[in-house]
Amino acid sequence: MAEAQYKIYPFGGSPFPLRWPYFKERLRTLPDLPDELKADGEAALSFLEKELGKGFFDTCGRNHPVLHKLMMAGGEGQLKEFIHWIRVLRQLKAAASNYPHLLQKLHSRTKVATEAIPFLEIGARHLALGFDIYFPEEKEGQKNSDLELICPGTGEKVFIEVSRISEGRLREKQDRLYYSLLNLCFRDGYSLPVAGKLYKLVPDDHLTQLFDLIKALKDEAATQRKVAAYRDQYLAIAFAHSDCLDELDRWSTELQLARRFDGFDVEYDYTMKIIKNSRLRREVKQIPESQPGLIYCPVHILYMLTMNVPETVAALAIELGRYKNIFGVVFYGEVMPPLDEPFLVDDPLFNYAMRRNEAHVGRYTLLVKNPSFDLPLSTAVRTALADAAI
C-alpha cells in the first residue's frame, strides 16, 4: 500500500477545517459508496446545516456529539446511521410540537448529550407508534417532564422523564483522556492499525509530551514501515505499517491486548445507583402524580451487555411499587455492530430485547413494568409504549 493512502491529516494545527463545505466535500470523495447513498448523505448534511446554522462550528467545541456524528459518518454503516438520525430530526420538525425547544438543546454544549439526543431518539420512537409529541419548556417552580405523549385517538397523555446516569468526575476524566487519545490515533497524522490500552490516568502535566510521543510513533511506523511501540505505567500502545500486521499481533498477544485501543477497565452497574441514590424518586417528582409516566435511562452499552436481568427486574419492581402512576422504567444502550442476533424476551413483568436498524446499530433494551401501576390507561396505549421502548 502506498504511503499516500495512509496520510489523512497533517501533523500540527487543526486536523480538519470545521466548516460544512469540508464535510460535504469529504462525502463526495469517499470511495466505494453508492452514488444514491452519497446523495442522501449530502441532503442530510444540508438539512443539518440549515437547522444548526453556518456558525455552528464556531461555538460547538471539539467534544460536541453532533460533531462526533459528522466525523464518524465516513463509512457505509456510519453514513446510513447519520442519515437515519437526520431522518428522525426531519420527522420531529414536521410533527412535534415545540420543536424549536428541542433544537435549542441540540445547539447547547451542556444539554445536547444528556437531553437533546435522548429526547430526539425517544420522541421519534413514539412518533412512529402514532403518538403526538410535545417537548415542554422548563418552568421554575413547576413539575417539568421532558416529553409529553398524546394518543390522538383517545386523548390519553403519558409523561416521559429522561435520566442519563452521571459517571462521576473520575470517570469523566478517564473518558476525556481516552477519547482524546482515540482521536489522536485515528484523526490526526497517519491512519494506521493500532493496538493498546490505558492502565492509569495520565497526569495533566504529562499530556503534551504523551501526545507528541504518539504522533512520533505514528510517523515512525508509517515512514519506516515497521511496528513502533511504547509502554509505561500509564499505557501501552503500538502502531504498525500494513506490512507488519503479524508483528503487531504478536506484540498484542504478549501483552494480552487486542488489535484496537482500549480504555480503562471499569465496572458498569447502574441498578443500585438508581435505587440507592434516590435517582428514581427524583425523576418521578417531575411527573404529575395524577398522570401516567415512564422513565427512560440511556446507559452505557457495557451495562446492557453485562446486566443481570432477573436481579435488575426484581429490584426495580420493588422500587417502582412506591409510585402508582409510573408505568415502568426503560434502560437502553447502543452498539455498532450488534454483538447478538435480534431477540425478544416477552414477560408480564418485563421486555428484554435487541433490535438492529438499517445502519446495523444494535439497540439493547430492558423495559421493567410496574406491577403496582393503577392509573387508567388503555390496552392500546400500554402496548404502544412497550413497542416503542423495544
Short mmCIF file of C-alpha atoms in Angstrom, two decimals:
data_model
loop_
_atom_site.label_atom_id
_atom_site.label_comp_id
_atom_site.label_asym_id
_atom_site.label_seq_id
_atom_site.Cartn_x
_atom_site.Cartn_y
_atom_site.Cartn_z
CA MET A 1 0.00 0.00 0.00
CA ALA A 2 1.35 3.40 -0.95
CA GLU A 3 2.15 5.88 1.79
CA ALA A 4 -0.25 8.41 0.26
CA GLN A 5 -3.14 6.20 1.29
CA TYR A 6 -2.08 6.38 4.92
CA LYS A 7 -1.77 10.11 5.41
CA ILE A 8 -5.21 11.51 6.08
CA TYR A 9 -4.37 14.67 8.07
CA PRO A 10 -1.14 16.60 8.53
CA PHE A 11 0.51 16.79 11.93
CA GLY A 12 0.16 20.06 13.78
CA GLY A 13 -2.62 22.61 13.86
CA SER A 14 -6.25 21.71 13.32
CA PRO A 15 -6.65 18.23 11.77
CA PHE A 16 -9.70 19.40 9.78
CA PRO A 17 -11.43 22.68 8.86
CA LEU A 18 -14.59 22.87 10.94
CA ARG A 19 -16.97 24.03 8.22
CA TRP A 20 -19.91 22.48 6.41
CA PRO A 21 -18.19 22.51 2.97
CA TYR A 22 -15.43 20.29 4.39
CA PHE A 23 -17.88 17.56 5.37
CA LYS A 24 -19.74 17.80 2.05
CA GLU A 25 -16.51 17.56 0.05
CA ARG A 26 -15.31 14.64 2.17
CA LEU A 27 -18.58 12.83 1.49
CA ARG A 28 -18.27 13.34 -2.27
CA THR A 29 -14.76 11.86 -2.32
CA LEU A 30 -15.43 8.81 -0.13
CA PRO A 31 -14.54 5.68 -2.13
CA ASP A 32 -16.71 2.59 -2.71
CA LEU A 33 -20.03 4.16 -1.69
CA PRO A 34 -23.14 4.10 -3.92
CA ASP A 35 -23.95 7.44 -5.53
CA GLU A 36 -27.50 7.27 -4.16
CA LEU A 37 -26.19 6.90 -0.61
CA LYS A 38 -23.85 9.87 -1.11
CA ALA A 39 -26.76 11.94 -2.40
CA ASP A 40 -28.84 11.04 0.66
CA GLY A 41 -25.88 11.91 2.87
CA GLU A 42 -25.41 15.31 1.22
CA ALA A 43 -29.13 16.06 1.62
CA ALA A 44 -28.86 15.13 5.31
CA LEU A 45 -25.85 17.43 5.73
CA SER A 46 -27.68 20.30 4.03
CA PHE A 47 -30.69 19.85 6.33
CA LEU A 48 -28.50 19.83 9.44
CA GLU A 49 -26.61 22.91 8.22
CA LYS A 50 -29.91 24.75 7.81
CA GLU A 51 -31.07 23.73 11.30
CA LEU A 52 -27.84 24.45 13.19
CA GLY A 53 -26.60 27.37 11.11
CA LYS A 54 -23.34 28.16 9.35
CA GLY A 55 -21.75 29.40 12.58
CA PHE A 56 -22.36 26.16 14.50
CA PHE A 57 -18.68 25.16 14.41
CA ASP A 58 -17.62 28.49 15.90
CA THR A 59 -19.32 27.64 19.19
CA CYS A 60 -19.78 23.86 19.40
CA GLY A 61 -16.33 22.92 20.72
CA ARG A 62 -14.40 19.76 19.83
CA ASN A 63 -16.42 17.36 22.03
CA HIS A 64 -19.92 18.14 20.78
CA PRO A 65 -21.81 14.87 19.98
CA VAL A 66 -23.13 16.31 16.71
CA LEU A 67 -19.54 16.94 15.60
CA HIS A 68 -18.75 13.35 16.58
CA LYS A 69 -21.61 12.09 14.39
CA LEU A 70 -20.32 14.17 11.49
CA MET A 71 -16.75 12.91 11.89
CA MET A 72 -17.84 9.27 12.14
CA ALA A 73 -20.03 9.34 9.00
CA GLY A 74 -17.16 8.16 6.81
CA GLY A 75 -18.10 4.52 6.20
CA GLU A 76 -21.22 2.99 4.70
CA GLY A 77 -22.72 1.83 8.01
CA GLN A 78 -21.89 5.05 9.85
CA LEU A 79 -23.24 7.16 6.99
CA LYS A 80 -26.50 5.20 6.98
CA GLU A 81 -26.77 5.76 10.73
CA PHE A 82 -26.22 9.51 10.27
CA ILE A 83 -28.86 9.66 7.51
CA HIS A 84 -31.29 7.77 9.75
CA TRP A 85 -30.61 10.22 12.59
CA ILE A 86 -31.32 13.20 10.33
CA ARG A 87 -34.49 11.49 9.06
CA VAL A 88 -35.68 11.33 12.66
CA LEU A 89 -34.90 15.03 13.13
CA ARG A 90 -36.90 15.83 9.98
CA GLN A 91 -39.87 13.84 11.26
CA LEU A 92 -39.85 15.62 14.60
CA LYS A 93 -39.59 19.02 12.93
CA ALA A 94 -42.66 18.20 10.85
CA ALA A 95 -44.74 16.59 13.58
CA ALA A 96 -43.57 17.53 17.08
CA SER A 97 -44.98 20.47 18.99
CA ASN A 98 -42.36 22.91 20.27
CA TYR A 99 -39.60 21.57 18.00
CA PRO A 100 -37.58 24.81 18.46
CA HIS A 101 -37.17 23.89 22.14
CA LEU A 102 -35.52 20.61 21.07
CA LEU A 103 -33.35 22.41 18.52
CA GLN A 104 -32.16 24.82 21.19
CA LYS A 105 -30.93 21.88 23.27
CA LEU A 106 -29.25 20.39 20.20
CA HIS A 107 -27.16 23.56 19.91
CA SER A 108 -26.13 23.51 23.56
CA ARG A 109 -22.75 22.08 24.58
CA THR A 110 -24.09 21.12 28.01
CA LYS A 111 -27.53 19.74 27.09
CA VAL A 112 -27.00 18.03 23.75
CA ALA A 113 -25.77 14.68 25.14
CA THR A 114 -27.91 14.50 28.27
CA GLU A 115 -31.12 15.93 26.83
CA ALA A 116 -31.33 16.73 23.10
CA ILE A 117 -30.13 13.46 21.59
CA PRO A 118 -32.06 11.18 24.01
CA PHE A 119 -35.18 13.35 23.58
CA LEU A 120 -34.82 13.10 19.82
CA GLU A 121 -34.39 9.31 19.82
CA ILE A 122 -37.19 8.64 22.31
CA GLY A 123 -39.58 11.09 20.68
CA ALA A 124 -39.07 9.53 17.26
CA ARG A 125 -39.80 6.02 18.53
CA HIS A 126 -43.15 7.14 19.96
CA LEU A 127 -43.93 9.24 16.91
CA ALA A 128 -43.59 6.08 14.80
CA LEU A 129 -46.23 4.39 17.00
CA GLY A 130 -48.77 7.14 16.35
CA PHE A 131 -48.30 9.43 19.36
CA ASP A 132 -48.23 13.19 19.09
CA ILE A 133 -45.04 14.55 20.71
CA TYR A 134 -44.53 17.69 22.76
CA PHE A 135 -41.28 18.96 24.29
CA PRO A 136 -42.33 21.11 27.28
CA GLU A 137 -40.24 24.11 28.25
CA GLU A 138 -38.91 24.12 31.81
CA LYS A 139 -40.89 26.38 34.13
CA GLU A 140 -39.40 27.22 37.51
CA GLY A 141 -41.47 26.01 40.45
CA GLN A 142 -43.48 23.52 38.35
CA LYS A 143 -43.21 19.83 37.53
CA ASN A 144 -41.37 19.64 34.21
CA SER A 145 -41.38 16.33 32.37
CA ASP A 146 -39.04 16.02 29.40
CA LEU A 147 -41.56 14.74 26.84
CA GLU A 148 -45.34 14.64 26.71
CA LEU A 149 -47.08 11.99 24.60
CA ILE A 150 -50.67 12.32 23.44
CA CYS A 151 -52.66 9.49 21.83
CA PRO A 152 -54.70 11.23 19.07
CA GLY A 153 -57.46 8.61 19.10
CA THR A 154 -58.23 8.73 22.82
CA GLY A 155 -56.63 11.93 24.09
CA GLU A 156 -54.69 9.95 26.72
CA LYS A 157 -51.46 11.56 27.91
CA VAL A 158 -48.23 9.95 29.09
CA PHE A 159 -45.33 11.94 30.55
CA ILE A 160 -41.73 10.83 29.99
CA GLU A 161 -38.72 11.74 32.10
CA VAL A 162 -35.22 11.02 30.77
CA SER A 163 -32.47 10.24 33.27
CA ARG A 164 -28.93 9.89 31.98
CA ILE A 165 -26.72 8.40 34.69
CA SER A 166 -23.72 10.54 35.65
CA GLU A 167 -20.44 8.67 35.65
CA GLY A 168 -18.80 10.86 38.29
CA ARG A 169 -15.82 13.16 37.89
CA LEU A 170 -13.18 10.42 37.81
CA ARG A 171 -14.98 8.51 35.06
CA GLU A 172 -15.47 11.72 33.13
CA LYS A 173 -11.72 12.46 33.29
CA GLN A 174 -10.98 8.90 32.20
CA ASP A 175 -13.39 9.19 29.29
CA ARG A 176 -11.97 12.56 28.20
CA LEU A 177 -8.45 11.14 28.20
CA TYR A 178 -9.49 8.01 26.32
CA TYR A 179 -11.38 9.88 23.60
CA SER A 180 -8.60 12.44 23.24
CA LEU A 181 -6.13 9.62 22.59
CA LEU A 182 -8.60 7.84 20.33
CA ASN A 183 -8.98 10.98 18.24
CA LEU A 184 -5.21 11.24 18.04
CA CYS A 185 -4.98 7.62 16.88
CA PHE A 186 -7.50 7.89 14.07
CA ARG A 187 -7.96 11.54 13.14
CA ASP A 188 -4.51 13.08 13.22
CA GLY A 189 -1.46 12.18 11.20
CA TYR A 190 -1.29 8.73 9.61
CA SER A 191 -4.22 6.32 9.69
CA LEU A 192 -2.60 3.10 10.90
CA PRO A 193 -3.52 -0.18 12.59
CA VAL A 194 -3.17 0.26 16.34
CA ALA A 195 -3.13 -1.86 19.48
CA GLY A 196 -3.02 -0.62 23.03
CA LYS A 197 -4.66 0.05 26.35
CA LEU A 198 -4.88 2.69 29.06
CA TYR A 199 -3.87 1.49 32.54
CA LYS A 200 -3.82 4.66 34.67
CA LEU A 201 -4.96 8.27 34.43
CA VAL A 202 -2.17 10.33 32.87
CA PRO A 203 -1.23 13.47 34.87
CA ASP A 204 -2.17 16.70 33.13
CA ASP A 205 1.44 17.91 33.00
CA HIS A 206 2.42 14.77 31.03
CA LEU A 207 -0.28 15.04 28.37
CA THR A 208 1.52 17.26 25.87
CA GLN A 209 4.57 15.01 25.99
CA LEU A 210 2.37 11.94 25.53
CA PHE A 211 0.53 13.44 22.55
CA ASP A 212 3.83 14.32 20.87
CA LEU A 213 5.10 10.80 21.55
CA ILE A 214 2.07 9.18 19.92
CA LYS A 215 2.39 11.41 16.85
CA ALA A 216 6.06 10.44 16.59
CA LEU A 217 5.21 6.73 16.88
CA LYS A 218 2.72 7.01 14.03
CA ASP A 219 5.21 8.89 11.90
CA GLU A 220 7.90 6.29 12.62
CA ALA A 221 5.64 3.31 11.84
CA ALA A 222 4.38 4.77 8.57
CA THR A 223 7.62 6.15 7.14
CA GLN A 224 9.90 3.31 8.26
CA ARG A 225 7.33 0.54 7.51
CA LYS A 226 7.63 -1.04 10.95
CA VAL A 227 5.90 -1.52 14.29
CA ALA A 228 6.53 1.41 16.62
CA ALA A 229 5.60 0.67 20.24
CA TYR A 230 5.70 2.33 23.64
CA ARG A 231 4.81 1.17 27.14
CA ASP A 232 4.90 2.71 30.62
CA GLN A 233 2.82 2.66 33.80
CA TYR A 234 0.04 4.66 32.16
CA LEU A 235 -0.50 2.89 28.85
CA ALA A 236 0.80 0.52 26.20
CA ILE A 237 0.40 1.44 22.54
CA ALA A 238 1.77 0.35 19.18
CA PHE A 239 1.21 1.39 15.56
CA ALA A 240 2.07 -0.70 12.52
CA HIS A 241 2.56 -0.32 8.81
CA SER A 242 0.20 -2.64 6.93
CA ASP A 243 3.21 -4.84 6.02
CA CYS A 244 3.75 -5.60 9.72
CA LEU A 245 0.35 -6.74 10.98
CA ASP A 246 1.64 -10.14 12.12
CA GLU A 247 4.30 -8.42 14.22
CA LEU A 248 1.67 -6.10 15.71
CA ASP A 249 -0.50 -9.09 16.60
CA ARG A 250 2.44 -10.84 18.28
CA TRP A 251 3.11 -7.70 20.34
CA SER A 252 -0.56 -7.55 21.30
CA THR A 253 -0.68 -11.22 22.27
CA GLU A 254 2.36 -10.87 24.53
CA LEU A 255 0.59 -8.07 26.44
CA GLN A 256 -2.82 -9.78 26.28
CA LEU A 257 -4.26 -6.98 24.18
CA ALA A 258 -6.43 -6.84 21.07
CA ARG A 259 -5.76 -5.00 17.82
CA ARG A 260 -7.54 -1.85 18.99
CA PHE A 261 -7.00 0.89 21.55
CA ASP A 262 -8.89 0.06 24.75
CA GLY A 263 -9.77 2.33 27.65
CA PHE A 264 -9.73 1.68 31.37
CA ASP A 265 -11.18 -1.43 32.96
CA VAL A 266 -14.39 -0.26 34.60
CA GLU A 267 -17.47 -1.85 36.11
CA TYR A 268 -20.86 -0.67 34.94
CA ASP A 269 -23.74 -1.44 37.29
CA TYR A 270 -26.37 1.27 37.38
CA THR A 271 -29.19 -0.64 39.06
CA MET A 272 -28.14 0.07 42.63
CA LYS A 273 -27.01 3.58 41.67
CA ILE A 274 -30.57 4.33 40.60
CA ILE A 275 -32.20 2.74 43.64
CA LYS A 276 -29.81 3.62 46.47
CA ASN A 277 -29.13 7.18 45.32
CA SER A 278 -32.85 8.04 45.11
CA ARG A 279 -32.41 8.70 41.40
CA LEU A 280 -35.79 7.18 40.55
CA ARG A 281 -37.58 9.25 43.19
CA ARG A 282 -36.07 12.48 41.84
CA GLU A 283 -37.20 11.70 38.30
CA VAL A 284 -40.69 10.65 39.38
CA LYS A 285 -41.16 14.04 41.06
CA GLN A 286 -41.14 15.70 37.61
CA ILE A 287 -44.24 13.75 36.53
CA PRO A 288 -47.73 14.87 37.70
CA GLU A 289 -48.97 12.38 40.31
CA SER A 290 -52.37 12.05 38.64
CA GLN A 291 -50.87 11.26 35.23
CA PRO A 292 -49.18 8.11 33.88
CA GLY A 293 -45.43 8.38 33.45
CA LEU A 294 -42.48 6.47 32.04
CA ILE A 295 -38.79 6.81 32.97
CA TYR A 296 -36.13 6.37 30.26
CA CYS A 297 -32.49 5.75 31.25
CA PRO A 298 -29.90 5.87 28.44
CA VAL A 299 -26.95 3.87 29.80
CA HIS A 300 -23.51 2.67 28.75
CA ILE A 301 -23.71 -0.32 26.43
CA LEU A 302 -21.47 -2.35 28.75
CA TYR A 303 -24.17 -2.17 31.42
CA MET A 304 -26.71 -3.61 28.98
CA LEU A 305 -24.32 -6.38 27.94
CA THR A 306 -23.34 -7.40 31.49
CA MET A 307 -26.64 -6.78 33.27
CA ASN A 308 -28.11 -9.50 35.49
CA VAL A 309 -31.63 -9.19 34.08
CA PRO A 310 -33.58 -11.19 36.74
CA GLU A 311 -31.91 -9.30 39.61
CA THR A 312 -32.44 -5.93 37.92
CA VAL A 313 -36.11 -6.66 37.23
CA ALA A 314 -36.72 -7.84 40.81
CA ALA A 315 -35.01 -4.82 42.39
CA LEU A 316 -36.74 -2.26 40.17
CA ALA A 317 -40.16 -3.89 40.51
CA ILE A 318 -39.94 -3.41 44.28
CA GLU A 319 -38.79 0.20 43.93
CA LEU A 320 -41.45 1.01 41.32
CA GLY A 321 -44.13 -0.23 43.70
CA ARG A 322 -43.76 3.07 45.59
CA TYR A 323 -45.03 5.06 42.60
CA LYS A 324 -48.51 4.04 41.44
CA ASN A 325 -48.52 6.41 38.44
CA ILE A 326 -45.30 5.14 36.83
CA PHE A 327 -45.88 2.63 34.05
CA GLY A 328 -42.26 1.45 34.04
CA VAL A 329 -38.55 2.12 33.59
CA VAL A 330 -36.63 1.66 30.33
CA PHE A 331 -32.86 1.07 30.14
CA TYR A 332 -31.24 1.17 26.71
CA GLY A 333 -27.81 1.29 25.10
CA GLU A 334 -26.50 1.02 21.53
CA VAL A 335 -23.51 -0.57 19.84
CA MET A 336 -22.33 -0.97 16.25
CA PRO A 337 -22.14 -3.64 15.05
CA PRO A 338 -24.51 -5.62 17.30
CA LEU A 339 -22.96 -8.48 19.26
CA ASP A 340 -26.03 -10.74 19.02
CA GLU A 341 -28.76 -11.71 16.62
CA PRO A 342 -32.02 -9.82 17.29
CA PHE A 343 -34.03 -11.31 20.17
CA LEU A 344 -37.04 -10.58 22.38
CA VAL A 345 -37.85 -11.88 25.86
CA ASP A 346 -41.53 -11.10 26.49
CA ASP A 347 -42.59 -11.45 30.13
CA PRO A 348 -45.58 -9.98 32.02
CA LEU A 349 -43.14 -8.02 34.23
CA PHE A 350 -40.55 -7.01 31.62
CA ASN A 351 -39.45 -6.95 27.99
CA TYR A 352 -35.79 -7.52 27.14
CA ALA A 353 -34.73 -7.16 23.52
CA MET A 354 -32.08 -6.39 20.96
CA ARG A 355 -33.15 -4.77 17.71
CA ARG A 356 -30.98 -3.81 14.74
CA ASN A 357 -31.70 -0.84 12.49
CA GLU A 358 -30.84 -0.33 8.83
CA ALA A 359 -27.46 1.15 9.77
CA HIS A 360 -26.60 -2.09 11.66
CA VAL A 361 -26.73 -0.35 15.05
CA GLY A 362 -27.82 -2.77 17.77
CA ARG A 363 -30.12 -1.34 20.44
CA TYR A 364 -30.33 -3.36 23.67
CA THR A 365 -33.40 -2.51 25.78
CA LEU A 366 -34.93 -3.57 29.08
CA LEU A 367 -38.44 -2.35 29.98
CA VAL A 368 -39.35 -3.12 33.59
CA LYS A 369 -43.10 -2.72 34.12
CA ASN A 370 -44.56 -1.51 37.39
CA PRO A 371 -46.74 -4.26 38.94
CA SER A 372 -48.41 -1.59 41.11
CA PHE A 373 -49.36 0.79 38.27
CA ASP A 374 -53.03 1.63 38.90
CA LEU A 375 -53.98 4.58 36.66
CA PRO A 376 -56.47 4.11 33.82
CA LEU A 377 -54.59 3.57 30.56
CA SER A 378 -55.99 1.79 27.52
CA THR A 379 -54.56 -1.52 26.37
CA ALA A 380 -53.66 0.05 23.01
CA VAL A 381 -51.56 2.77 24.67
CA ARG A 382 -49.88 0.27 27.02
CA THR A 383 -48.97 -1.90 24.04
CA ALA A 384 -47.67 1.09 22.06
CA LEU A 385 -45.50 2.22 24.98
CA ALA A 386 -43.93 -1.24 25.22
CA ASP A 387 -43.44 -1.46 21.45
CA ALA A 388 -41.80 1.99 21.33
CA ALA A 389 -39.42 1.04 24.14
CA ILE A 390 -38.14 -2.13 22.48
#
